[in-house]
Coordinates of C-alpha atoms in Angstrom, one line a residue:
M1 CA -32.5 22.5 10.8
N2 CA -33.3 18.8 10.3
H3 CA -31.7 16.8 7.6
P4 CA -31.3 13.1 6.8
Y5 CA -27.5 13.5 7.0
G6 CA -27.5 15.4 10.2
T7 CA -26.0 18.8 11.1
P8 CA -22.6 19.4 12.5
T9 CA -24.1 20.2 15.9
S10 CA -26.3 17.1 16.1
P11 CA -25.7 14.3 18.5
M12 CA -24.5 12.3 15.6
D13 CA -21.3 14.3 15.6
K14 CA -20.8 13.9 19.3
H15 CA -20.7 10.1 19.1
D16 CA -19.3 7.9 16.4
S17 CA -22.0 5.5 17.0
S18 CA -24.6 6.8 14.5
P19 CA -25.5 5.0 11.3
D20 CA -23.2 5.6 8.4
C21 CA -25.6 7.7 6.4
Q22 CA -25.9 10.1 9.4
Y23 CA -22.2 10.2 10.4
T24 CA -21.0 10.9 6.8
I25 CA -22.4 11.6 3.4
Y26 CA -19.6 9.5 1.7
T27 CA -20.2 6.0 0.5
S28 CA -18.0 3.1 1.5
R29 CA -16.1 3.3 -1.8
E30 CA -15.6 7.1 -1.5
K31 CA -14.2 6.7 2.0
W32 CA -11.8 4.1 0.7
C33 CA -10.8 6.5 -2.0
I34 CA -10.2 9.3 0.5
V35 CA -8.2 7.3 2.9
S36 CA -6.2 5.7 0.0
M37 CA -5.2 9.2 -1.1
V38 CA -3.8 10.1 2.3
S39 CA -2.2 6.7 2.5
F40 CA -0.3 7.5 -0.7
A41 CA 0.8 10.7 0.9
A42 CA 2.1 8.8 3.9
F43 CA 3.9 6.5 1.6
C44 CA 5.7 9.5 0.0
S45 CA 6.7 10.7 3.5
T46 CA 8.2 7.4 4.7
F47 CA 9.8 6.7 1.3
I48 CA 11.7 10.0 1.7
A49 CA 13.2 9.0 5.0
N50 CA 14.1 5.3 4.0
S51 CA 15.4 5.7 0.5
Y52 CA 18.1 8.0 1.8
F53 CA 19.8 5.4 4.0
P54 CA 21.7 3.5 1.2
V55 CA 23.4 6.7 0.0
V56 CA 25.1 7.7 3.3
P57 CA 28.5 6.3 2.4
I58 CA 28.4 7.8 -1.1
L59 CA 27.4 11.2 0.2
A60 CA 30.3 11.1 2.6
S61 CA 32.6 10.4 -0.3
D62 CA 31.1 13.1 -2.6
F63 CA 30.9 15.8 0.1
H64 CA 34.3 14.9 1.6
K65 CA 32.7 14.6 5.0
S66 CA 32.8 11.8 7.6
I67 CA 30.0 9.2 8.0
E68 CA 29.2 10.9 11.3
L69 CA 28.5 14.3 9.7
I70 CA 26.3 12.6 6.9
N71 CA 24.5 10.7 9.7
L72 CA 23.8 14.2 11.2
T73 CA 21.5 14.8 8.2
I74 CA 19.5 11.8 9.3
T75 CA 19.4 13.0 12.9
V76 CA 18.2 16.5 12.2
Y77 CA 15.6 15.0 9.8
M78 CA 14.1 12.9 12.6
V79 CA 14.2 15.8 15.1
F80 CA 12.5 18.3 12.7
Q81 CA 9.9 15.7 11.7
A82 CA 9.1 14.9 15.4
I83 CA 8.7 18.6 16.1
F84 CA 6.5 19.3 13.1
L85 CA 4.4 16.2 13.5
L86 CA 2.9 17.9 16.6
F87 CA 2.7 21.3 14.9
W88 CA 0.9 20.1 11.7
G89 CA -1.3 17.7 13.7
T90 CA -2.6 20.5 16.0
L91 CA -3.0 23.0 13.2
S92 CA -5.0 20.5 11.0
D93 CA -7.4 20.0 13.8
H94 CA -8.1 23.7 13.7
I95 CA -7.9 24.9 10.1
G96 CA -8.4 21.8 8.1
R97 CA -6.6 18.8 6.5
R98 CA -6.5 19.7 2.8
P99 CA -4.6 23.1 2.9
I100 CA -1.8 21.6 5.1
Y101 CA -1.5 18.6 2.9
L102 CA -1.1 20.7 -0.2
A103 CA 1.2 23.2 1.4
C104 CA 3.5 20.6 2.8
L105 CA 3.6 18.5 -0.3
L106 CA 4.6 21.7 -2.3
V107 CA 7.4 22.2 0.2
V108 CA 8.7 18.7 -0.3
C109 CA 8.5 19.1 -4.1
L110 CA 10.6 22.3 -4.1
V111 CA 13.1 21.0 -1.5
S112 CA 13.6 17.8 -3.4
I113 CA 14.6 19.7 -6.5
G114 CA 17.1 21.6 -4.3
L115 CA 18.6 18.4 -2.9
A116 CA 18.9 16.9 -6.4
L117 CA 20.9 19.9 -7.5
V118 CA 22.8 20.8 -4.3
P119 CA 26.5 21.3 -4.9
T120 CA 28.8 18.8 -3.2
S121 CA 30.8 21.7 -1.7
K122 CA 27.9 22.9 0.2
Y123 CA 27.4 20.5 3.1
W124 CA 25.5 23.2 5.2
L125 CA 23.0 23.5 2.3
L126 CA 22.4 19.7 2.4
L127 CA 21.7 19.9 6.1
L128 CA 19.4 22.8 5.8
L129 CA 17.4 21.2 2.9
R130 CA 17.1 17.9 4.8
C131 CA 15.5 20.0 7.8
L132 CA 13.0 21.6 5.3
Q133 CA 12.2 18.2 3.8
A134 CA 11.4 16.8 7.2
T135 CA 9.1 19.8 7.9
G136 CA 7.1 19.2 4.8
S137 CA 7.0 15.3 5.0
A138 CA 5.8 15.3 8.7
S139 CA 2.3 16.3 7.9
A140 CA 1.4 13.1 6.0
I141 CA 2.1 11.0 9.1
A142 CA 0.1 13.1 11.5
L143 CA -2.9 14.0 9.3
G144 CA -3.9 10.5 8.0
A145 CA -5.5 9.2 11.2
G146 CA -7.4 12.5 11.5
V147 CA -8.9 12.0 8.0
A148 CA -9.8 8.4 8.9
R149 CA -11.6 9.7 12.0
D150 CA -13.4 12.3 10.0
V151 CA -15.0 9.9 7.6
A152 CA -15.2 6.6 9.5
T153 CA -17.3 5.6 12.5
R154 CA -15.8 3.8 15.4
A155 CA -17.3 0.6 14.0
E156 CA -15.2 0.8 10.9
R157 CA -12.3 2.9 12.0
G158 CA -9.9 0.0 12.5
S159 CA -10.1 -0.9 8.9
F160 CA -9.4 2.6 7.7
I161 CA -6.6 3.3 10.1
G162 CA -5.2 -0.1 8.9
L163 CA -5.6 1.1 5.3
F164 CA -3.7 4.3 6.1
S165 CA -0.9 2.3 7.8
V166 CA -0.3 0.3 4.6
G167 CA 1.0 3.4 2.9
L168 CA 2.8 4.4 6.0
L169 CA 4.7 1.1 6.1
F170 CA 5.2 0.5 2.4
G171 CA 7.8 3.3 2.3
P172 CA 10.1 1.6 4.7
A173 CA 9.6 -1.7 2.9
V174 CA 10.7 -0.4 -0.6
G175 CA 12.6 2.7 0.3
P176 CA 16.0 1.2 1.0
I177 CA 15.7 -1.2 -2.0
F178 CA 14.8 1.5 -4.5
G179 CA 17.3 3.9 -2.9
G180 CA 20.1 1.4 -3.4
V181 CA 19.1 0.5 -6.9
L182 CA 18.7 4.1 -8.0
T183 CA 22.0 5.1 -6.6
Q184 CA 23.8 2.2 -8.2
V185 CA 22.2 2.7 -11.7
F186 CA 21.7 6.5 -11.9
G187 CA 23.6 8.1 -9.0
W188 CA 22.4 9.5 -5.6
R189 CA 20.7 12.6 -7.1
S190 CA 18.2 10.4 -8.8
I191 CA 16.6 9.5 -5.5
F192 CA 15.6 13.1 -5.0
W193 CA 14.2 13.4 -8.6
V194 CA 12.1 10.3 -7.9
I195 CA 10.9 11.9 -4.6
F196 CA 10.1 15.1 -6.5
L197 CA 8.0 13.2 -9.1
A198 CA 6.2 11.1 -6.5
S199 CA 5.4 14.1 -4.3
A200 CA 4.3 16.2 -7.4
L201 CA 2.0 13.3 -8.5
C202 CA 0.5 13.2 -4.9
F203 CA 0.2 17.0 -4.8
V204 CA -1.7 17.1 -8.1
F205 CA -3.9 14.1 -7.1
L206 CA -4.9 15.7 -3.8
L207 CA -5.4 19.1 -5.4
M208 CA -7.7 17.6 -8.0
F209 CA -9.8 15.0 -5.9
L210 CA -9.2 15.3 -2.0
P211 CA -12.2 17.0 -0.3
E212 CA -11.9 18.7 3.1
T213 CA -12.9 16.4 5.8
L214 CA -12.5 18.3 9.1
R215 CA -15.9 18.0 10.7
T216 CA -15.9 21.5 12.3
L217 CA -15.6 22.8 8.7
V218 CA -17.8 20.5 6.7
G219 CA -19.8 18.5 9.3
N220 CA -20.4 15.1 7.9
G221 CA -19.4 16.4 4.4
S222 CA -22.7 18.0 3.6
I223 CA -21.5 21.5 4.2
L224 CA -19.9 23.2 1.2
P225 CA -16.6 24.8 2.5
P226 CA -14.9 27.9 1.2
K227 CA -13.4 27.5 -2.3
I228 CA -9.8 27.1 -1.0
Y229 CA -10.9 23.9 0.7
R230 CA -12.6 22.4 -2.4
P231 CA -11.0 20.0 -4.9
L232 CA -10.7 21.1 -8.5
I233 CA -12.6 18.1 -9.7
P234 CA -15.2 17.4 -6.9
L235 CA -16.1 13.8 -7.9
I236 CA -16.2 12.5 -4.3
G237 CA -19.5 13.5 -2.6
R238 CA -20.9 15.1 -5.8
G239 CA -24.5 16.2 -5.4
R240 CA -24.5 15.7 -1.6
Q241 CA -22.5 18.8 -0.6
G242 CA -24.0 22.3 0.1
I243 CA -27.3 20.7 1.3
V244 CA -26.6 21.9 4.9
S245 CA -25.5 25.6 5.3
V246 CA -25.2 25.7 9.1
R247 CA -21.5 25.4 10.1
A248 CA -20.5 24.6 13.7
P249 CA -18.4 27.4 15.3
R250 CA -14.7 26.8 14.7
Q251 CA -13.0 25.4 17.8
P252 CA -10.2 27.4 19.4
L253 CA -6.6 26.2 18.7
K254 CA -5.9 23.8 21.4
N255 CA -2.6 23.3 23.3
P256 CA -1.4 19.8 22.1
F257 CA 0.4 19.3 25.4
G258 CA -3.0 19.4 27.1
I259 CA -3.5 15.9 25.7
F260 CA -1.0 14.6 28.3
T261 CA -3.3 15.7 31.1
H262 CA -5.8 12.9 30.2
S263 CA -4.7 9.9 32.4
D264 CA -5.9 7.2 30.0
V265 CA -4.4 8.8 27.0
L266 CA -1.1 9.4 28.8
I267 CA -1.0 5.7 29.8
L268 CA -1.5 4.7 26.2
L269 CA 1.2 7.1 25.0
L270 CA 3.6 5.7 27.6
L271 CA 2.7 2.1 26.7
S272 CA 3.2 2.9 23.0
A273 CA 6.6 4.5 23.6
T274 CA 7.8 1.7 25.9
L275 CA 6.9 -0.9 23.2
Y276 CA 8.7 1.1 20.6
A277 CA 11.9 0.8 22.6
M278 CA 11.6 -2.9 21.7
F279 CA 10.2 -2.7 18.2
Y280 CA 12.5 0.0 16.7
P281 CA 15.9 -1.8 17.5
F282 CA 14.5 -5.0 16.2
V283 CA 14.2 -3.7 12.7
T284 CA 16.9 -1.0 12.5
T285 CA 19.8 -3.2 13.5
L286 CA 18.9 -5.8 10.9
S287 CA 21.7 -4.9 8.3
T288 CA 24.4 -4.7 10.9
L289 CA 23.6 -7.9 12.7
F290 CA 23.0 -9.9 9.5
Q291 CA 26.3 -8.8 8.1
L292 CA 28.0 -10.2 11.2
A293 CA 26.0 -13.4 11.5
Y294 CA 25.8 -14.1 7.7
P295 CA 28.9 -12.5 6.0
Y296 CA 28.1 -14.2 2.7
L297 CA 25.1 -11.7 2.2
N298 CA 25.8 -8.7 0.0
E299 CA 24.1 -5.4 0.3
A300 CA 21.3 -6.3 -2.1
D301 CA 20.6 -9.5 -0.2
I302 CA 20.4 -7.6 3.1
G303 CA 18.1 -5.1 1.5
L304 CA 15.8 -7.9 0.5
C305 CA 15.8 -9.2 4.1
Y306 CA 13.9 -6.0 5.0
L307 CA 11.0 -7.3 3.1
A308 CA 10.2 -9.9 5.8
P309 CA 9.2 -7.5 8.6
S310 CA 7.9 -4.8 6.3
S311 CA 5.6 -7.0 4.2
A312 CA 4.4 -8.6 7.5
A313 CA 3.6 -5.1 8.9
I314 CA 1.6 -4.2 5.7
I315 CA -0.4 -7.4 5.8
G316 CA -0.9 -7.1 9.5
G317 CA -2.0 -3.6 9.3
Y318 CA -4.8 -4.4 6.9
V319 CA -5.9 -7.7 8.5
H320 CA -5.8 -6.5 12.0
G321 CA -7.9 -3.4 11.0
K322 CA -10.6 -5.8 9.9
T323 CA -10.3 -7.7 13.2
L324 CA -10.7 -4.6 15.2
D325 CA -14.0 -3.8 13.4
R326 CA -15.2 -7.3 13.8
S327 CA -14.6 -7.2 17.6
Y328 CA -16.4 -3.9 17.8
R329 CA -19.4 -5.2 15.9
L330 CA -19.6 -8.5 17.9
L331 CA -19.5 -6.8 21.3
K332 CA -22.1 -4.2 20.2
E333 CA -24.5 -6.9 19.0
K334 CA -24.0 -8.8 22.3
W335 CA -24.7 -5.7 24.4
I336 CA -27.8 -5.0 22.4
H337 CA -29.2 -8.5 22.7
E338 CA -28.4 -8.5 26.4
R339 CA -30.1 -5.2 27.0
E340 CA -33.2 -6.1 25.0
A341 CA -33.5 -9.4 26.8
L342 CA -33.3 -7.6 30.1
T343 CA -35.7 -4.8 29.4
G344 CA -38.0 -6.5 26.9
M345 CA -37.8 -3.3 24.7
L346 CA -35.9 -2.3 21.6
V347 CA -32.6 -0.5 22.4
R348 CA -31.3 2.6 20.5
L349 CA -27.9 2.0 19.0
E350 CA -26.5 5.2 20.4
D351 CA -27.5 4.3 23.9
I352 CA -25.2 1.3 23.6
T353 CA -22.2 2.7 21.8
S354 CA -22.0 6.3 23.1
D355 CA -18.8 7.4 24.6
E356 CA -19.9 7.2 28.2
N357 CA -21.4 3.7 27.9
F358 CA -19.4 1.5 25.6
P359 CA -16.2 -0.2 26.9
I360 CA -14.1 0.8 24.0
E361 CA -10.8 -0.2 25.9
I362 CA -12.0 -3.8 26.1
V363 CA -13.0 -3.9 22.4
R364 CA -9.6 -2.5 21.2
M365 CA -7.2 -4.0 23.7
K366 CA -8.5 -7.5 24.3
T367 CA -6.0 -9.2 21.9
I368 CA -3.0 -7.0 22.9
P369 CA -1.7 -9.4 25.6
I370 CA -1.5 -12.3 23.1
Q371 CA 0.1 -10.2 20.4
L372 CA 2.5 -8.8 23.0
L373 CA 3.6 -12.3 24.1
V374 CA 4.2 -13.2 20.4
C375 CA 6.4 -10.1 20.0
V376 CA 8.4 -10.9 23.1
A377 CA 8.9 -14.5 22.1
C378 CA 10.0 -13.5 18.7
C379 CA 12.3 -10.9 20.1
V380 CA 14.1 -13.2 22.5
G381 CA 14.3 -16.0 19.9
Y382 CA 15.6 -13.7 17.3
G383 CA 18.5 -12.5 19.4
W384 CA 19.7 -16.0 20.3
C385 CA 19.3 -17.2 16.7
L386 CA 21.7 -14.5 15.5
Q387 CA 24.1 -15.1 18.4
Y388 CA 24.3 -18.9 17.4
K389 CA 24.1 -18.1 13.6
V390 CA 21.3 -20.6 12.9
N391 CA 19.9 -21.0 9.3
L392 CA 19.0 -17.6 7.8
A393 CA 15.4 -18.7 7.3
V394 CA 14.7 -18.8 11.1
P395 CA 15.4 -15.2 11.9
L396 CA 13.6 -14.1 8.8
V397 CA 10.5 -16.1 9.9
L398 CA 10.8 -14.5 13.3
Q399 CA 11.1 -11.1 11.7
F400 CA 7.9 -11.8 9.7
I401 CA 5.9 -13.0 12.7
F402 CA 7.2 -10.2 14.9
G403 CA 6.3 -7.6 12.2
F404 CA 2.7 -9.0 11.9
A405 CA 2.1 -8.9 15.7
A406 CA 3.9 -5.6 16.3
I407 CA 1.8 -3.6 13.8
A408 CA -1.3 -5.1 15.3
V409 CA -0.3 -3.7 18.7
L410 CA 0.7 -0.2 17.3
N411 CA -2.4 0.1 15.2
T412 CA -4.6 -0.9 18.1
I413 CA -3.1 1.8 20.2
N414 CA -3.5 4.5 17.3
T415 CA -7.1 3.5 16.8
L416 CA -7.9 3.7 20.5
L417 CA -6.2 7.1 20.8
V418 CA -8.4 8.4 18.1
D419 CA -11.5 6.8 19.8
L420 CA -10.7 8.6 23.1
L421 CA -10.0 12.0 21.7
P422 CA -11.8 12.2 18.3
A423 CA -11.8 16.0 18.1
Q424 CA -8.0 16.0 18.4
A425 CA -7.4 13.0 16.3
S426 CA -4.4 14.3 14.4
S427 CA -2.9 16.0 17.5
V428 CA -3.1 12.8 19.6
I429 CA -1.5 10.7 16.9
A430 CA 1.3 13.3 16.5
C431 CA 1.9 13.1 20.2
N432 CA 2.1 9.3 19.9
Y433 CA 4.7 9.5 17.1
L434 CA 6.6 12.2 19.0
M435 CA 7.0 9.9 22.0
R436 CA 7.7 6.8 19.8
Y437 CA 10.4 8.6 17.9
S438 CA 12.0 10.0 21.0
V439 CA 12.2 6.7 22.8
G440 CA 13.1 4.8 19.6
A441 CA 16.0 7.2 19.0
A442 CA 17.2 6.7 22.6
S443 CA 17.0 2.9 22.3
I444 CA 19.0 3.1 19.0
S445 CA 21.7 5.2 20.7
V446 CA 22.4 2.4 23.2
I447 CA 21.7 -0.8 21.3
D448 CA 25.2 -1.1 19.8
L449 CA 26.7 -0.6 23.2
M450 CA 24.5 -3.3 24.7
I451 CA 25.3 -5.8 21.9
R452 CA 29.1 -5.3 22.4
A453 CA 28.8 -5.6 26.2
L454 CA 26.2 -8.4 26.5
G455 CA 26.0 -10.1 23.2
T456 CA 23.0 -10.3 20.8
G457 CA 21.1 -13.0 22.7
W458 CA 21.1 -11.2 26.1
T459 CA 20.5 -7.8 24.5
Y460 CA 17.3 -9.0 22.8
T461 CA 16.3 -10.9 26.0
I462 CA 16.4 -7.5 27.7
L463 CA 14.3 -5.9 25.0
G464 CA 11.8 -8.6 25.5
A465 CA 11.7 -7.9 29.1
V466 CA 11.0 -4.3 28.3
G467 CA 8.1 -5.4 26.2
L468 CA 6.7 -7.4 29.1
S469 CA 7.0 -4.5 31.4
V470 CA 3.9 -2.8 29.9
G471 CA 1.6 -5.5 31.3
P472 CA 0.7 -3.4 34.4
M473 CA 0.0 -0.4 32.1
I474 CA -2.6 -2.5 30.2
C475 CA -4.3 -3.5 33.4
L476 CA -4.2 0.1 34.7
L477 CA -5.8 1.3 31.3
M478 CA -8.6 -1.1 31.6
W479 CA -9.4 0.1 35.1
L480 CA -8.8 3.8 34.6
G481 CA -10.1 4.2 31.0
P482 CA -13.9 4.2 31.8
R483 CA -13.4 6.6 34.6
S484 CA -11.4 9.0 32.5
R485 CA -14.0 8.9 29.7
A486 CA -16.8 9.5 32.2
K487 CA -14.9 12.5 33.6
R488 CA -14.4 14.0 30.1
F489 CA -18.1 13.4 29.3
A490 CA -19.2 15.1 32.5
H491 CA -17.0 18.1 31.6
K492 CA -18.5 18.3 28.2
V493 CA -22.1 18.3 29.6
Q494 CA -21.2 21.1 31.9
E495 CA -19.9 23.2 29.0

């Protein structure tokens, strides 16, 4: 069946290189609305985790437990979130995005009410509810990149993953501040009531307006899915759904650990995890190190200091997304002009930008070495500035520059991972976060020991060296990437 929007089994679905009207039925404004909704869901998820940090000492007092036992509620939260990131990501690539979003948000709403009402004599219940809260909140992190892949071509994917990352990073920016203020004014239970209200609002919004985007269910959006997948108020894509009735056969549930068998993807995951060993301690030790270096700062002042790296990451995520799209467009145009000049004939767009032909690694990774050097320089300088207690403005500026460059690196890796395995977009991003969180947690466990043994300056110099160590991985990816893509393409052709 031929249609101007294409069918789910057409070549337009095999490559993200097709024109917008063929890849998706959604207009640019509608795509921004869809990704903005999942970005808000990501904000709710990260706000949950970060608004909890300021209440740890108060919970220890109210529950009559040690700080270590209350910190255990943070540890189990991270563990359960990491596990369910992979679970929800894999499941959403099979059954759809919308039902998992709604189910998990409903869990977060109910559990937040339980946390707001938990008796202070029931520490075990606090621990259990935090595990359930992590289970629900994990989906928003894993699914957002999958939604961006569903609606955006490779030529514009950087911008939409950047938009998604804005919500993902806004939670860490404002979570500790709001958590501290709410606790001081209304008590620690108010945090969970606010989380309930935000999650309920997000649930209602997605229930009303978010369409299903999984391409094996709805193709480019023109296939009308079963009623459970439809928004109550179908404003997005109105009049363009139900035109195509042929649905592609549902893909079997894939083992997410099979992702690690792709050599280029594995290199990217290892690169991302190694860099996170430098990135994560840079931010998480801010409060402790600033209290030591600048004892005149109170808790509110230190909370505001978090705005430097967080705001830089938010701005950087959006700006660098646009930069990725511009790089893609410029190289695509260059290749078209060169091919036409060589052959003297018009060149089809899909012949240039198809998976097996286009050097996507070069497009995405060409600015990574510069950004990485900026991160390393800021990391080393930051450590020595704190050791010698220079003016507060200097480490804050370094934090801002570091945050801007670091999010560019991390978003580039996310975008390239989705480019390489578009059919498993949520799963591969979940694997990425699983490895990041694991290595980040390991680095946090030793950072205090390193600072006490070596001092702040040498500790952050070592972290900078860890960042530099990924240089050979980048070179290996550039060499191995095209070969791995060609191997996957040949395997698909045989199937």
